[in-house]
């Protein structure tokens, strides 16, 4: 790998660079709630904070047939916002969407103006204006706004800035996002991971452990006498080893070779006691034929 390639890999990804990992935008196509067939708008935007509502696919006239959220409602301009779930602090994000001046404005009206904002001192609000009003759908496809998340699940907001006929705000549709997630960081340790931290340090077991640790730390590793005072002299262990050694020696002294007749004679006491009272006719095969004794 060349030096320049290594530097490129090490450099952090700035906001505005290509973000490729898809991120979830709840109800980004504004399909919910569905506008009834006999209406052009319905109140509410599921998954978003809005005092307004959504335009039907017929009213919106989006080339892909989407419904659209409006930035104008009840005589004035409004805001709509939502949180981008699954995006962590430190991620770079590229937001995309489409906008339309809506058919309620014509060539005599100004282009529909609005801002896109997200928290963060370095995230400058984006200012946008729709295509020229014509009295019919005139969509701009593929607006973009890039930022660096300063919190988990950052909130994005579209806000109308219209001064000309603000009740007829821009229509927003097809909101999507991609991100470059920040690297995962290992969990941070601390006093809370120590079972003897805080009030637990006064437990008898923790006091004993602390005392033993203190004794060991004060002993140089070359001092047998000092370490013996902490760990003991091992007398019990030595006695146990000595007993095992003696048992092995005693086992080795047991004679393994013995005269067969003597061994059989020692074994005959029990069977002889069981067969002494048997008469020749009491068994098909006399004991003397099937037993050594």
Short mmCIF file of C-alpha atoms in Angstrom, two decimals:
data_model
loop_
_atom_site.label_atom_id
_atom_site.label_comp_id
_atom_site.label_asym_id
_atom_site.label_seq_id
_atom_site.Cartn_x
_atom_site.Cartn_y
_atom_site.Cartn_z
CA UNK A 1 0.00 0.00 0.00
CA UNK A 2 1.32 3.43 -0.91
CA UNK A 3 1.62 6.24 1.62
CA UNK A 4 -1.11 8.26 -0.10
CA UNK A 5 -3.48 5.27 -0.02
CA UNK A 6 -2.79 4.72 3.67
CA UNK A 7 -3.51 8.38 4.42
CA UNK A 8 -6.77 8.16 2.50
CA UNK A 9 -7.90 5.19 4.57
CA UNK A 10 -6.99 6.90 7.82
CA UNK A 11 -8.78 10.16 7.08
CA UNK A 12 -12.23 10.63 8.70
CA UNK A 13 -15.24 10.85 6.41
CA UNK A 14 -16.53 14.47 6.33
CA UNK A 15 -20.19 15.41 6.08
CA UNK A 16 -21.04 15.67 2.41
CA UNK A 17 -18.83 12.75 1.39
CA UNK A 18 -20.56 9.79 -0.21
CA UNK A 19 -22.69 7.98 2.35
CA UNK A 20 -23.75 4.54 1.16
CA UNK A 21 -25.36 2.65 4.05
CA UNK A 22 -29.16 2.97 3.94
CA UNK A 23 -30.87 4.51 6.97
CA UNK A 24 -34.53 4.19 7.90
CA UNK A 25 -36.82 7.19 7.44
CA UNK A 26 -40.20 6.36 8.95
CA UNK A 27 -43.02 7.00 6.45
CA UNK A 28 -40.58 8.71 4.10
CA UNK A 29 -42.99 8.43 1.16
CA UNK A 30 -45.85 9.86 3.27
CA UNK A 31 -48.10 6.94 2.36
CA UNK A 32 -49.72 7.03 5.82
CA UNK A 33 -52.36 8.12 6.40
CA UNK A 34 -53.88 7.36 3.03
CA UNK A 35 -55.87 10.29 1.67
CA UNK A 36 -59.46 9.21 0.92
CA UNK A 37 -60.33 8.98 -2.75
CA UNK A 38 -62.78 11.88 -2.55
CA UNK A 39 -60.29 14.28 -0.89
CA UNK A 40 -57.10 16.07 -1.86
CA UNK A 41 -55.62 16.38 1.66
CA UNK A 42 -55.95 14.61 5.00
CA UNK A 43 -54.69 15.77 8.38
CA UNK A 44 -51.75 14.15 10.15
CA UNK A 45 -48.45 12.66 9.05
CA UNK A 46 -47.72 9.29 10.66
CA UNK A 47 -44.20 9.03 12.09
CA UNK A 48 -43.69 12.80 11.80
CA UNK A 49 -44.44 15.80 13.98
CA UNK A 50 -46.73 18.08 11.99
CA UNK A 51 -49.78 20.31 12.53
CA UNK A 52 -50.58 19.83 8.84
CA UNK A 53 -51.19 16.79 6.69
CA UNK A 54 -50.52 15.01 3.42
CA UNK A 55 -51.67 15.57 -0.15
CA UNK A 56 -53.14 12.73 -2.18
CA UNK A 57 -51.10 11.18 -4.95
CA UNK A 58 -53.45 12.80 -7.45
CA UNK A 59 -52.99 16.28 -5.96
CA UNK A 60 -49.23 15.80 -5.58
CA UNK A 61 -48.72 14.53 -9.11
CA UNK A 62 -45.37 12.97 -8.22
CA UNK A 63 -43.90 10.99 -11.15
CA UNK A 64 -43.66 7.88 -8.93
CA UNK A 65 -47.18 8.25 -7.57
CA UNK A 66 -46.21 9.19 -4.00
CA UNK A 67 -48.34 11.18 -1.59
CA UNK A 68 -46.62 14.32 -0.22
CA UNK A 69 -46.43 16.27 3.03
CA UNK A 70 -47.31 19.92 2.85
CA UNK A 71 -45.47 22.87 4.42
CA UNK A 72 -48.58 25.07 4.32
CA UNK A 73 -51.70 24.59 6.44
CA UNK A 74 -54.60 26.63 7.79
CA UNK A 75 -53.42 29.88 6.24
CA UNK A 76 -49.75 29.76 7.17
CA UNK A 77 -46.40 28.06 6.74
CA UNK A 78 -45.56 25.15 9.06
CA UNK A 79 -42.75 22.74 9.99
CA UNK A 80 -42.60 18.97 9.79
CA UNK A 81 -39.96 16.87 11.55
CA UNK A 82 -38.96 13.31 12.32
CA UNK A 83 -36.07 11.38 13.90
CA UNK A 84 -33.80 9.17 11.85
CA UNK A 85 -33.79 5.92 13.82
CA UNK A 86 -30.72 3.71 13.70
CA UNK A 87 -28.28 6.58 13.20
CA UNK A 88 -25.69 7.01 15.97
CA UNK A 89 -23.86 10.09 17.12
CA UNK A 90 -20.85 10.76 14.89
CA UNK A 91 -22.37 9.32 11.72
CA UNK A 92 -22.28 11.35 8.53
CA UNK A 93 -25.66 11.43 6.84
CA UNK A 94 -26.93 12.41 3.41
CA UNK A 95 -30.64 13.22 3.31
CA UNK A 96 -32.49 13.18 -0.04
CA UNK A 97 -36.04 14.19 -1.01
CA UNK A 98 -38.17 15.72 -3.77
CA UNK A 99 -40.11 19.02 -3.67
CA UNK A 100 -42.94 20.63 -5.63
CA UNK A 101 -44.51 24.14 -5.55
CA UNK A 102 -48.01 22.55 -5.60
CA UNK A 103 -50.79 23.52 -8.01
CA UNK A 104 -52.23 26.18 -5.67
CA UNK A 105 -49.55 28.64 -6.83
CA UNK A 106 -49.04 29.88 -10.38
CA UNK A 107 -46.45 31.78 -12.37
CA UNK A 108 -47.47 34.96 -10.54
CA UNK A 109 -46.25 33.52 -7.23
CA UNK A 110 -42.72 33.12 -5.90
CA UNK A 111 -41.01 29.79 -5.76
CA UNK A 112 -41.85 27.93 -2.52
CA UNK A 113 -39.06 28.51 0.03
CA UNK A 114 -38.11 26.39 3.05
CA UNK A 115 -35.17 25.28 5.20
CA UNK A 116 -33.85 21.89 6.24
CA UNK A 117 -32.25 21.80 9.69
CA UNK A 118 -30.71 19.37 12.16
CA UNK A 119 -29.05 19.88 15.55
CA UNK A 120 -25.32 20.69 15.68
CA UNK A 121 -23.32 23.92 15.62
CA UNK A 122 -21.44 22.82 12.49
CA UNK A 123 -24.58 21.75 10.64
CA UNK A 124 -25.55 24.90 8.73
CA UNK A 125 -29.26 24.97 7.86
CA UNK A 126 -29.98 24.29 4.21
CA UNK A 127 -32.09 26.84 2.30
CA UNK A 128 -34.12 25.60 -0.67
CA UNK A 129 -36.62 26.91 -3.19
CA UNK A 130 -38.90 24.83 -5.38
CA UNK A 131 -39.10 24.96 -9.15
CA UNK A 132 -41.11 27.84 -10.62
CA UNK A 133 -44.84 27.61 -9.88
CA UNK A 134 -46.91 26.85 -12.96
CA UNK A 135 -50.29 25.89 -11.53
CA UNK A 136 -49.50 22.22 -12.08
CA UNK A 137 -46.98 19.71 -10.66
CA UNK A 138 -43.40 20.81 -11.26
CA UNK A 139 -41.27 18.47 -9.19
CA UNK A 140 -37.56 18.80 -8.45
CA UNK A 141 -36.22 15.28 -7.87
CA UNK A 142 -33.19 14.60 -5.71
CA UNK A 143 -32.60 17.45 -3.25
CA UNK A 144 -29.72 16.65 -0.87
CA UNK A 145 -28.56 17.84 2.53
CA UNK A 146 -25.55 16.38 4.37
CA UNK A 147 -24.66 16.64 8.04
CA UNK A 148 -22.85 14.97 10.92
CA UNK A 149 -25.10 13.61 13.67
CA UNK A 150 -24.39 15.17 17.07
CA UNK A 151 -26.83 12.82 18.80
CA UNK A 152 -28.33 9.38 18.37
CA UNK A 153 -31.46 9.38 16.18
CA UNK A 154 -31.00 12.99 15.01
CA UNK A 155 -34.13 15.02 14.29
CA UNK A 156 -34.53 16.59 10.85
CA UNK A 157 -36.94 19.45 10.24
CA UNK A 158 -38.40 21.05 7.10
CA UNK A 159 -39.73 24.58 7.76
CA UNK A 160 -41.57 26.88 5.38
CA UNK A 161 -40.09 30.37 4.93
CA UNK A 162 -42.68 31.56 2.40
CA UNK A 163 -43.85 35.18 2.63
CA UNK A 164 -45.89 35.02 -0.57
CA UNK A 165 -49.06 32.96 -0.05
CA UNK A 166 -47.58 30.89 2.83
CA UNK A 167 -50.74 28.81 3.16
CA UNK A 168 -49.73 27.14 -0.10
CA UNK A 169 -46.40 25.69 0.99
CA UNK A 170 -44.06 23.37 -0.82
CA UNK A 171 -44.89 19.67 -1.03
CA UNK A 172 -42.20 17.28 0.21
CA UNK A 173 -42.03 13.64 -0.92
CA UNK A 174 -39.80 10.58 -1.10
CA UNK A 175 -37.55 11.40 1.89
CA UNK A 176 -34.63 8.95 2.25
CA UNK A 177 -31.26 8.86 3.98
CA UNK A 178 -27.90 7.13 3.74
CA UNK A 179 -25.13 7.20 6.30
CA UNK A 180 -21.53 6.36 7.09
CA UNK A 181 -21.72 4.97 10.61
CA UNK A 182 -19.03 5.91 13.15
CA UNK A 183 -16.68 3.14 14.33
CA UNK A 184 -17.87 1.13 17.30
CA UNK A 185 -16.05 1.94 20.54
CA UNK A 186 -15.33 -0.70 23.21
CA UNK A 187 -17.30 -0.43 26.46
CA UNK A 188 -15.66 1.82 29.01
CA UNK A 189 -14.61 0.20 32.28
CA UNK A 190 -14.56 1.93 35.61
CA UNK A 191 -15.19 1.63 39.31
CA UNK A 192 -18.65 0.24 38.62
CA UNK A 193 -17.06 -2.97 37.20
CA UNK A 194 -15.23 -3.64 40.49
CA UNK A 195 -17.39 -5.78 42.84
CA UNK A 196 -15.59 -4.20 45.81
CA UNK A 197 -16.11 -0.60 44.72
CA UNK A 198 -18.30 1.94 46.48
CA UNK A 199 -20.11 0.78 49.61
CA UNK A 200 -19.18 -2.86 48.89
CA UNK A 201 -15.59 -2.18 49.97
CA UNK A 202 -16.71 -2.57 53.61
CA UNK A 203 -17.91 -6.15 53.11
CA UNK A 204 -15.81 -8.67 55.16
CA UNK A 205 -14.74 -10.54 52.01
CA UNK A 206 -13.59 -7.34 50.32
CA UNK A 207 -11.70 -6.26 53.45
CA UNK A 208 -9.89 -9.62 53.58
CA UNK A 209 -9.08 -9.40 49.88
CA UNK A 210 -7.77 -5.86 50.24
CA UNK A 211 -5.62 -6.87 53.22
CA UNK A 212 -4.11 -9.84 51.38
CA UNK A 213 -3.46 -7.71 48.30
CA UNK A 214 -1.73 -5.11 50.46
CA UNK A 215 0.47 -7.76 52.08
CA UNK A 216 1.46 -9.26 48.74
CA UNK A 217 2.29 -5.85 47.27
CA UNK A 218 4.61 -5.19 50.20
CA UNK A 219 6.53 -8.44 49.69
CA UNK A 220 9.43 -8.47 47.22
CA UNK A 221 9.19 -11.53 44.97
CA UNK A 222 12.66 -12.68 46.10
CA UNK A 223 11.73 -12.90 49.80
CA UNK A 224 10.59 -16.43 50.67
CA UNK A 225 10.05 -15.57 54.33
CA UNK A 226 7.83 -12.60 53.49
CA UNK A 227 5.77 -14.51 50.96
CA UNK A 228 5.40 -17.43 53.38
CA UNK A 229 3.84 -15.04 55.86
CA UNK A 230 1.15 -14.18 53.32
CA UNK A 231 0.61 -17.47 51.53
CA UNK A 232 1.60 -19.83 54.37
CA UNK A 233 4.44 -22.37 54.54
CA UNK A 234 2.49 -25.12 52.78
CA UNK A 235 2.65 -27.57 55.73
CA UNK A 236 -0.78 -29.08 55.02
CA UNK A 237 0.10 -29.61 51.39
CA UNK A 238 3.45 -31.19 52.27
CA UNK A 239 1.82 -33.56 54.79
CA UNK A 240 -0.70 -34.65 52.17
CA UNK A 241 2.05 -35.37 49.65
CA UNK A 242 3.95 -37.38 52.24
CA UNK A 243 0.90 -39.53 52.99
CA UNK A 244 0.34 -40.23 49.31
CA UNK A 245 4.00 -41.19 48.90
CA UNK A 246 3.80 -43.65 51.84
CA UNK A 247 0.60 -45.20 50.47
CA UNK A 248 2.30 -45.84 47.13
CA UNK A 249 5.26 -47.45 48.88
CA UNK A 250 3.01 -49.71 51.00
CA UNK A 251 1.07 -50.76 47.92
CA UNK A 252 4.31 -51.75 46.22
CA UNK A 253 5.22 -54.06 49.13
CA UNK A 254 2.13 -56.25 48.74
CA UNK A 255 3.26 -59.66 47.32
CA UNK A 256 1.91 -60.37 43.87
CA UNK A 257 3.14 -64.01 43.46
CA UNK A 258 1.57 -66.83 45.51
CA UNK A 259 1.31 -70.64 45.31
CA UNK A 260 -1.95 -71.48 43.43
CA UNK A 261 -2.87 -74.31 45.78
CA UNK A 262 -2.46 -72.05 48.80
CA UNK A 263 -4.53 -69.32 47.16
CA UNK A 264 -7.26 -71.80 46.23
CA UNK A 265 -7.24 -73.23 49.74
CA UNK A 266 -7.86 -69.76 51.14
CA UNK A 267 -10.82 -69.41 48.80
CA UNK A 268 -12.36 -72.81 49.60
CA UNK A 269 -13.68 -71.93 53.06
CA UNK A 270 -16.89 -70.31 51.76
CA UNK A 271 -17.89 -72.83 49.04
CA UNK A 272 -17.07 -75.72 51.35
CA UNK A 273 -19.44 -74.27 53.96
CA UNK A 274 -22.19 -74.13 51.33
CA UNK A 275 -21.68 -77.65 49.96
CA UNK A 276 -20.78 -79.64 53.10
CA UNK A 277 -24.34 -80.81 53.72
CA UNK A 278 -25.02 -81.91 50.13
CA UNK A 279 -25.46 -85.66 49.52
CA UNK A 280 -24.40 -87.37 46.26
CA UNK A 281 -28.01 -87.43 45.09
CA UNK A 282 -28.68 -83.77 45.85
CA UNK A 283 -26.93 -82.50 42.72
CA UNK A 284 -26.84 -83.80 39.18
CA UNK A 285 -23.11 -83.08 39.06
CA UNK A 286 -21.32 -83.65 42.39
CA UNK A 287 -19.51 -80.58 43.70
CA UNK A 288 -16.24 -82.46 43.57
CA UNK A 289 -16.54 -82.54 39.76
CA UNK A 290 -17.08 -78.81 39.21
CA UNK A 291 -15.18 -77.17 42.04
CA UNK A 292 -11.54 -77.36 43.00
CA UNK A 293 -12.37 -77.73 46.67
#
